[in-house]
Each structure stands twice: as C-alpha cells, then as structure tokens.
C-alpha positions as CSV (number, residue, x, y, z in Angstrom):
1,M,-11.2,-16.9,-3.7
2,A,-9.6,-16.2,-0.3
3,Q,-12.3,-13.7,0.6
4,I,-15.1,-16.1,-0.1
5,G,-14.2,-18.8,2.4
6,Q,-16.0,-17.6,5.5
7,V,-18.4,-15.1,4.1
8,M,-20.1,-17.8,2.1
9,L,-21.1,-19.3,5.4
10,V,-22.4,-16.0,6.9
11,W,-24.0,-14.4,3.9
12,P,-27.3,-16.4,4.2
13,H,-27.8,-14.7,7.6
14,Q,-26.8,-11.3,6.3
15,M,-29.2,-11.7,3.4
16,Y,-31.9,-12.5,5.9
17,L,-31.1,-9.1,7.6
18,T,-31.2,-7.1,4.4
19,G,-33.9,-9.1,2.7
20,I,-33.3,-11.2,-0.4
21,T,-33.9,-8.6,-3.0
22,A,-31.8,-5.9,-1.4
23,G,-29.1,-8.5,-0.6
24,V,-28.7,-9.6,-4.2
25,I,-28.6,-6.0,-5.4
26,L,-25.9,-5.1,-2.8
27,M,-23.8,-8.2,-3.7
28,V,-23.9,-7.5,-7.5
29,A,-23.3,-3.7,-7.1
30,S,-20.4,-4.2,-4.7
31,G,-18.9,-6.8,-7.0
32,W,-18.9,-4.5,-10.0
33,F,-17.4,-1.7,-7.9
34,N,-14.6,-4.1,-6.7
35,I,-13.9,-5.1,-10.3
36,W,-13.8,-1.4,-11.5
37,S,-11.5,-0.4,-8.6
38,M,-9.2,-3.3,-9.4
39,W,-9.0,-2.2,-13.0
40,I,-7.8,1.2,-11.8
41,L,-5.2,-0.4,-9.5
42,V,-3.9,-2.5,-12.4
43,I,-3.4,0.7,-14.4
44,F,-1.5,2.3,-11.5
45,Y,0.6,-0.8,-11.0
46,M,1.6,-1.1,-14.7
47,E,2.3,2.7,-14.9
48,R,4.7,2.4,-11.9
49,K,6.3,-0.7,-13.3
50,N,6.9,0.8,-16.8
51,K,8.4,4.0,-15.3
52,M,10.7,2.0,-13.0
53,I,11.8,-0.1,-16.0
54,K,12.6,3.0,-18.0
55,E,14.5,4.4,-15.1
56,G,16.4,1.2,-14.6
57,T,15.2,0.7,-11.0
58,W,12.8,-2.3,-11.5
59,W,15.3,-5.1,-12.0
60,E,17.7,-6.0,-9.3
61,E,21.2,-7.5,-9.4
62,G,21.4,-10.4,-11.9
63,G,18.4,-9.2,-13.9
64,V,15.9,-10.6,-11.4
65,R,13.4,-8.9,-9.1
66,R,13.0,-10.3,-5.6
67,T,11.2,-7.3,-4.1
68,V,7.4,-7.8,-4.0
69,S,5.4,-4.7,-5.0
70,Q,2.7,-3.8,-2.5
71,L,-0.4,-1.5,-2.5
72,H,1.1,1.1,-0.2
73,E,4.2,1.4,-2.4
74,V,2.1,1.9,-5.5
75,M,-0.1,4.5,-3.8
76,G,3.0,6.3,-2.4
77,F,4.6,6.3,-5.9
78,F,1.7,8.5,-7.1
79,G,0.5,10.2,-3.9
80,G,3.7,10.8,-1.9
81,K,5.1,9.6,1.4
82,W,2.1,10.4,3.6
83,L,-0.3,8.5,1.4
84,Q,2.1,5.6,1.5
85,V,2.3,5.6,5.3
86,I,-1.5,5.9,5.7
87,T,-2.2,3.2,3.2
88,Q,0.3,0.9,4.8
89,F,-1.2,1.4,8.2
90,L,-4.7,0.7,7.1
91,V,-3.8,-2.3,5.0
92,G,-1.7,-3.8,7.7
93,L,-4.5,-3.4,10.3
94,S,-7.0,-4.8,7.9
95,L,-4.8,-7.8,7.0
96,L,-4.0,-8.6,10.6
97,G,-7.7,-8.5,11.5
98,T,-8.6,-10.7,8.5
99,C,-5.9,-13.2,9.4
100,I,-7.2,-13.5,12.9
101,A,-10.8,-13.8,11.6
102,Q,-9.7,-16.9,9.6
103,V,-8.5,-18.5,12.9
104,V,-11.7,-17.6,14.7
105,A,-13.9,-18.8,11.8
106,S,-12.0,-22.2,11.6
107,S,-12.5,-22.8,15.3
108,G,-16.2,-21.9,15.0
109,N,-16.7,-24.3,12.1
110,L,-15.0,-27.2,13.9
111,Y,-17.0,-26.4,17.1
112,S,-20.2,-26.9,15.0
113,I,-19.5,-30.6,14.6
114,D,-17.3,-31.3,17.7
115,K,-18.0,-29.6,21.0
116,S,-15.5,-31.7,23.0
117,H,-13.2,-28.6,23.3
118,S,-13.9,-24.9,23.6
119,K,-13.7,-22.5,20.7
120,R,-10.7,-20.8,22.4
121,T,-8.8,-24.1,22.6
122,Y,-9.4,-24.7,18.8
123,E,-8.3,-21.1,18.1
124,L,-5.0,-21.6,19.9
125,A,-4.4,-25.0,18.2
126,F,-5.1,-23.6,14.8
127,G,-3.0,-20.5,15.5
128,A,0.0,-22.6,16.3
129,A,-0.5,-24.8,13.2
130,L,-0.8,-21.8,10.9
131,V,2.6,-20.5,11.7
132,C,4.0,-23.2,9.5
133,F,2.3,-21.5,6.5
134,S,4.6,-18.6,7.1
135,F,7.3,-20.5,5.2
136,V,5.5,-20.5,1.9
137,P,7.8,-18.1,-0.1
138,T,5.6,-16.2,-2.5
139,F,2.1,-16.2,-4.0
140,R,3.3,-18.3,-6.9
141,H,3.8,-21.2,-4.5
142,F,0.1,-21.1,-3.6
143,R,-1.3,-22.3,-7.0
144,M,-2.0,-25.9,-6.1
145,L,-3.2,-24.9,-2.6
146,N,-5.6,-22.5,-4.3
147,V,-7.0,-25.3,-6.5
148,I,-7.6,-27.4,-3.4
149,G,-9.3,-24.5,-1.7
150,L,-11.5,-23.9,-4.7
151,I,-12.6,-27.5,-4.7
152,G,-13.5,-27.1,-1.0
153,T,-15.7,-24.0,-1.5
154,T,-17.4,-25.5,-4.6
155,F,-18.2,-28.7,-2.6
156,T,-19.5,-26.7,0.3
157,E,-21.8,-24.6,-1.9
158,W,-23.4,-27.6,-3.5
159,Y,-23.8,-29.3,-0.2
160,I,-25.5,-26.3,1.4
161,F,-27.6,-25.7,-1.8
162,G,-28.6,-29.4,-1.9
163,A,-29.5,-29.5,1.7
164,A,-31.8,-26.4,1.3
165,I,-33.5,-27.8,-1.8
166,N,-34.0,-31.2,-0.1
167,H,-35.6,-29.4,2.9
168,G,-37.9,-27.3,0.7
169,I,-39.5,-23.9,1.1
170,Q,-41.0,-23.4,4.6
171,P,-44.0,-21.4,5.7
172,G,-41.9,-19.1,7.9
173,Y,-40.6,-17.2,4.9
174,Q,-42.6,-14.1,4.4
175,N,-41.0,-11.6,2.1
176,G,-37.7,-10.3,0.9
177,S,-37.8,-6.9,2.7
178,P,-35.2,-5.7,5.2
179,R,-35.6,-6.6,8.9
180,G,-35.4,-3.1,10.2
181,L,-33.0,-0.3,9.5
182,E,-30.3,-1.4,12.0
183,N,-30.3,-5.0,10.8
184,F,-30.2,-3.8,7.2
185,F,-26.9,-1.8,7.7
186,I,-25.5,-4.8,9.7
187,G,-26.1,-6.9,6.6
188,V,-24.8,-4.3,4.3
189,A,-21.4,-4.3,6.2
190,T,-20.9,-7.9,5.1
191,L,-22.7,-8.3,1.8
192,A,-21.2,-5.1,0.3
193,S,-17.7,-5.7,1.6
194,G,-14.6,-6.2,-0.5
195,G,-11.0,-5.3,-0.4
196,H,-7.7,-5.3,-2.3
197,S,-5.3,-5.5,0.7
198,N,-3.4,-8.5,-0.8
199,C,-4.3,-8.1,-4.5
200,L,-1.1,-6.2,-5.5
201,E,1.1,-9.0,-4.3
202,M,-1.0,-11.5,-6.3
203,M,-0.7,-9.2,-9.4
204,D,3.0,-8.9,-8.9
205,S,3.4,-12.7,-9.0
206,M,1.9,-13.0,-12.4
207,Q,3.9,-13.4,-15.6
208,D,1.5,-10.8,-17.2
209,A,0.3,-8.6,-14.4
210,G,-1.7,-6.5,-16.9
211,K,-4.3,-9.3,-17.1
212,Y,-4.9,-9.5,-13.4
213,D,-8.1,-7.4,-13.7
214,W,-9.6,-10.0,-16.0
215,A,-8.6,-12.8,-13.6
216,F,-10.0,-10.9,-10.6
217,G,-13.3,-10.2,-12.4
218,L,-13.8,-13.8,-13.5
219,G,-13.0,-15.0,-10.0
220,F,-15.4,-12.5,-8.5
221,M,-18.2,-13.6,-10.8
222,Y,-17.5,-17.3,-10.0
223,S,-17.6,-16.5,-6.3
224,Y,-21.1,-15.1,-6.8
225,V,-22.1,-18.3,-8.6
226,L,-21.2,-20.0,-5.4
227,T,-22.7,-17.6,-2.8
228,V,-25.9,-16.2,-4.3
229,P,-27.9,-19.4,-5.0
230,H,-27.3,-21.0,-1.6
231,S,-27.9,-17.8,0.3
232,I,-31.3,-17.5,-1.3
233,A,-32.1,-21.2,-0.9
234,I,-31.2,-21.2,2.8
235,N,-33.5,-18.2,3.5
236,L,-36.4,-20.0,1.7
237,A,-35.8,-23.4,3.4
238,F,-34.7,-22.3,6.9
239,P,-36.3,-18.8,7.4
240,T,-36.7,-19.2,11.2
241,E,-33.4,-20.9,11.9
242,I,-31.2,-18.6,9.9
243,A,-32.6,-15.6,11.7
244,H,-30.8,-16.8,14.8
245,Q,-27.6,-18.4,13.3
246,D,-24.9,-16.2,11.8
247,N,-23.1,-19.3,10.5
248,V,-25.1,-21.5,8.1
249,Y,-23.6,-24.7,9.6
250,G,-25.7,-23.9,12.7
251,V,-29.0,-24.7,10.8
252,L,-27.8,-27.9,9.1
253,P,-27.8,-31.3,10.8
254,I,-24.6,-33.1,11.5
255,T,-23.9,-35.6,8.7
256,A,-20.9,-37.2,7.1
257,V,-21.2,-34.7,4.2
258,K,-21.3,-31.8,6.6
259,K,-18.2,-33.0,8.4
260,A,-16.4,-33.3,5.1
261,S,-17.5,-29.8,4.2
262,V,-16.3,-28.4,7.5
263,W,-12.9,-29.9,7.2
264,M,-12.6,-28.6,3.6
265,M,-13.5,-25.1,4.7
266,I,-11.0,-25.3,7.6
267,F,-8.3,-26.1,5.1
268,H,-9.5,-23.3,2.8
269,Q,-9.3,-20.9,5.7
270,F,-5.8,-22.1,6.4
271,I,-4.9,-21.1,2.8
272,A,-6.8,-17.8,3.2
273,W,-4.8,-17.0,6.3
274,S,-1.6,-17.7,4.4
275,L,-2.7,-15.4,1.5
276,Y,-3.6,-12.6,3.9
277,V,-0.5,-12.9,6.1
278,N,2.0,-13.0,3.3
279,P,1.8,-9.2,2.6
280,L,2.4,-8.6,6.3
281,L,5.5,-10.9,6.1
282,Y,6.7,-8.9,3.1
283,M,6.4,-5.7,5.1
284,W,8.4,-7.3,7.9
285,E,11.1,-8.5,5.5
286,K,11.5,-5.0,4.1
287,A,11.6,-3.6,7.6
288,I,14.5,-5.8,8.6
289,H,16.1,-5.7,5.1
290,T,15.9,-9.5,4.3
291,H,13.5,-9.1,1.3
292,K,16.4,-9.4,-1.2
293,K,18.1,-12.2,0.6
294,P,18.0,-15.9,-0.4
295,Y,15.1,-18.0,0.9
296,W,17.2,-19.7,3.5
297,I,17.6,-16.3,5.1
298,R,14.3,-14.7,4.2
299,L,11.9,-17.5,5.4
300,P,13.4,-18.0,8.9
301,S,13.4,-14.2,9.4
302,R,9.6,-14.3,9.1
303,L,9.1,-16.2,12.3
304,P,8.8,-13.2,14.7
305,A,6.1,-11.8,12.5
306,G,4.3,-15.1,12.2
307,Q,4.5,-15.6,15.9
308,S,3.0,-12.2,16.6
309,C,0.0,-13.0,14.4
310,K,-0.6,-16.1,16.5
311,I,-0.4,-14.2,19.7
312,Q,-2.9,-11.7,18.5
313,C,-5.5,-14.5,18.4
314,K,-5.9,-14.0,22.1
315,I,-7.1,-10.5,21.6
316,H,-8.9,-11.1,18.3
317,G,-12.3,-9.5,19.1
318,L,-11.2,-5.8,18.9
319,L,-9.0,-6.4,15.9
320,V,-11.7,-8.2,13.9
321,L,-14.1,-5.4,14.6
322,V,-11.6,-2.8,13.4
323,A,-10.8,-4.8,10.3
324,L,-14.4,-5.2,9.4
325,T,-15.0,-1.5,9.9
326,I,-12.2,-0.6,7.5
C-alpha cells in the first residue's frame, strides 16, 4: 500500500491524459505484470534461502538471523557480482527518489489547504520530522502503522468518489480517447508504473515468506478497488478542472472532510517514506558493519543516512525525475 499513497491523488489527471478506456487497461495490465514478476521474485528468494539453509549460512550466531535479505543480494546470488552491483545502484537511486517524492507530495497536499507557508518550507519541516522514522527497526514494526495508513487511503478514496458523485457528470466530458500521443505516454509513465524496490525486505520479515506473492497480489487488487472508481468518477465530474490539476485535491473545495483527508494522506506518506527508506538504511548498516549488532547500536548508526535523505530534499527535482524514469 506504500505505492498507492500519492499516485491515487494523481491518477485521475493521468487517466485524463490517456483516456479512461486506455487508462483502465493500462492499470489492469501493469497490475497483473507486477503480480507475475513478484511471483518470480518469491521463487528466487525461496531458492536462495533454501540453499543457504542447506549450506549452513542462513542462520547466524544463536540460531537467529539479523541480516535482512535485499533484492540486489538475491539477484547477485543467481547472476553474479556485476548484476548485484547494478541492481543495488538502480534500487538505491529509485528508493532515494521515491523517499523524496513522499516529502514533496506531503508538502503539496498541505499547501492545498493551507497557503500560509511556501511548499519549500513545508518540505523542510516534513524532512526534519521524517528523520525520526529512521529509528523504526524492521518492517515487522510497521504493522500497526500500515493499518492506520490503510484507513487513511480508504477514507480518502470514499471522500473523492463521494465528492465526484455528488457533483455529477458534467457536459465538458467528451470521450475516453487519449489527449494526443505525448500526453498519452506521460500518462502511461504513471498509470503503468510499479516496482519491487522494497518488496524483498517485506518478504524477508514474514514468518512464511513463500506466501508473499499472495499477499502482494491481494494488496494490489485492493489498491485498484481504491483507485480505479474515483479516477473514472473525477474525470466524469470534473473534466475541465482535472485537465489542469495534476493533484485531485486541486479540483475539490476546501471542507472539513478534505482537511481530514489531507492529514490522513500526509501521515500515510510519512509511513511510505519510512517503508522506502528502510532498505537504504539496511544498505548503510551493511556498509558500516552494524547490521548484526544490537538495536542500541544499529539504530543510532542510521542517523547519517537518514540525515542525508533529508538534505536531498533540497535537490529533489532531478532525483524524482530519475526515479520515475527508472
């Protein structure tokens, strides 16, 4: 659900660019491709784990495993050192850009209901606050936070869908065809996006990692239940307005319900930032050899990496562009 936080707010505009029919087809097709590729990754992960157990290298001292398995390690196990290095570089760059995107999105959402400060001021404030989430030890400790984030996205979906239904279909809506070739591919870049940059760490935190593909698939299908209806409804109810607003909050009037939705989504994006930054923190721990240490050593050692993510908010534009391209 981390991926759905901000994209559910921009998908209505992207669907306007591609056209409703093509947009729905792209979302469904990319969703099934993501589920299939995750099924393949689960097979790779389990194969590596079983081989390491047989070789006696999986469990650490005391019969426990503190080291978190990551995507680049799984790819390197089967493809060699160079594939591991390339995968780590691409994943790290993507994760860094996505983390920064959460900060930018949070500031934009708050600015839609409170223009007393600039977006950059909100970015810096949120960036400083998010460093605290660097101390969440593992993905297992995110369970309750994920439930809260899920409540926020569900509430926001029903609020947006309800606002569109209440507004009704407007005459400005013409057809579901793409708005030109360039606009179509801009929409495709978002609607057909997906990634597994932090999925291996989630899989590794499960008691039965072999079932992660089912959990991932069900989560993906539920995310489409959240995003497809309101994206279509907004295009029918606000066809002129959504053409010029990349964030759906820009077409909805400021109400108490909208303010509640904005704050819920900000908290959700805080959680998403934490989920995306954790793999980077694991990489950092392994680089400085604290990943097998107790938490009282591991967690403070993350501060330099967490601070660097905050500093990158000042140069977010290029990094977000690169991450979205990847």
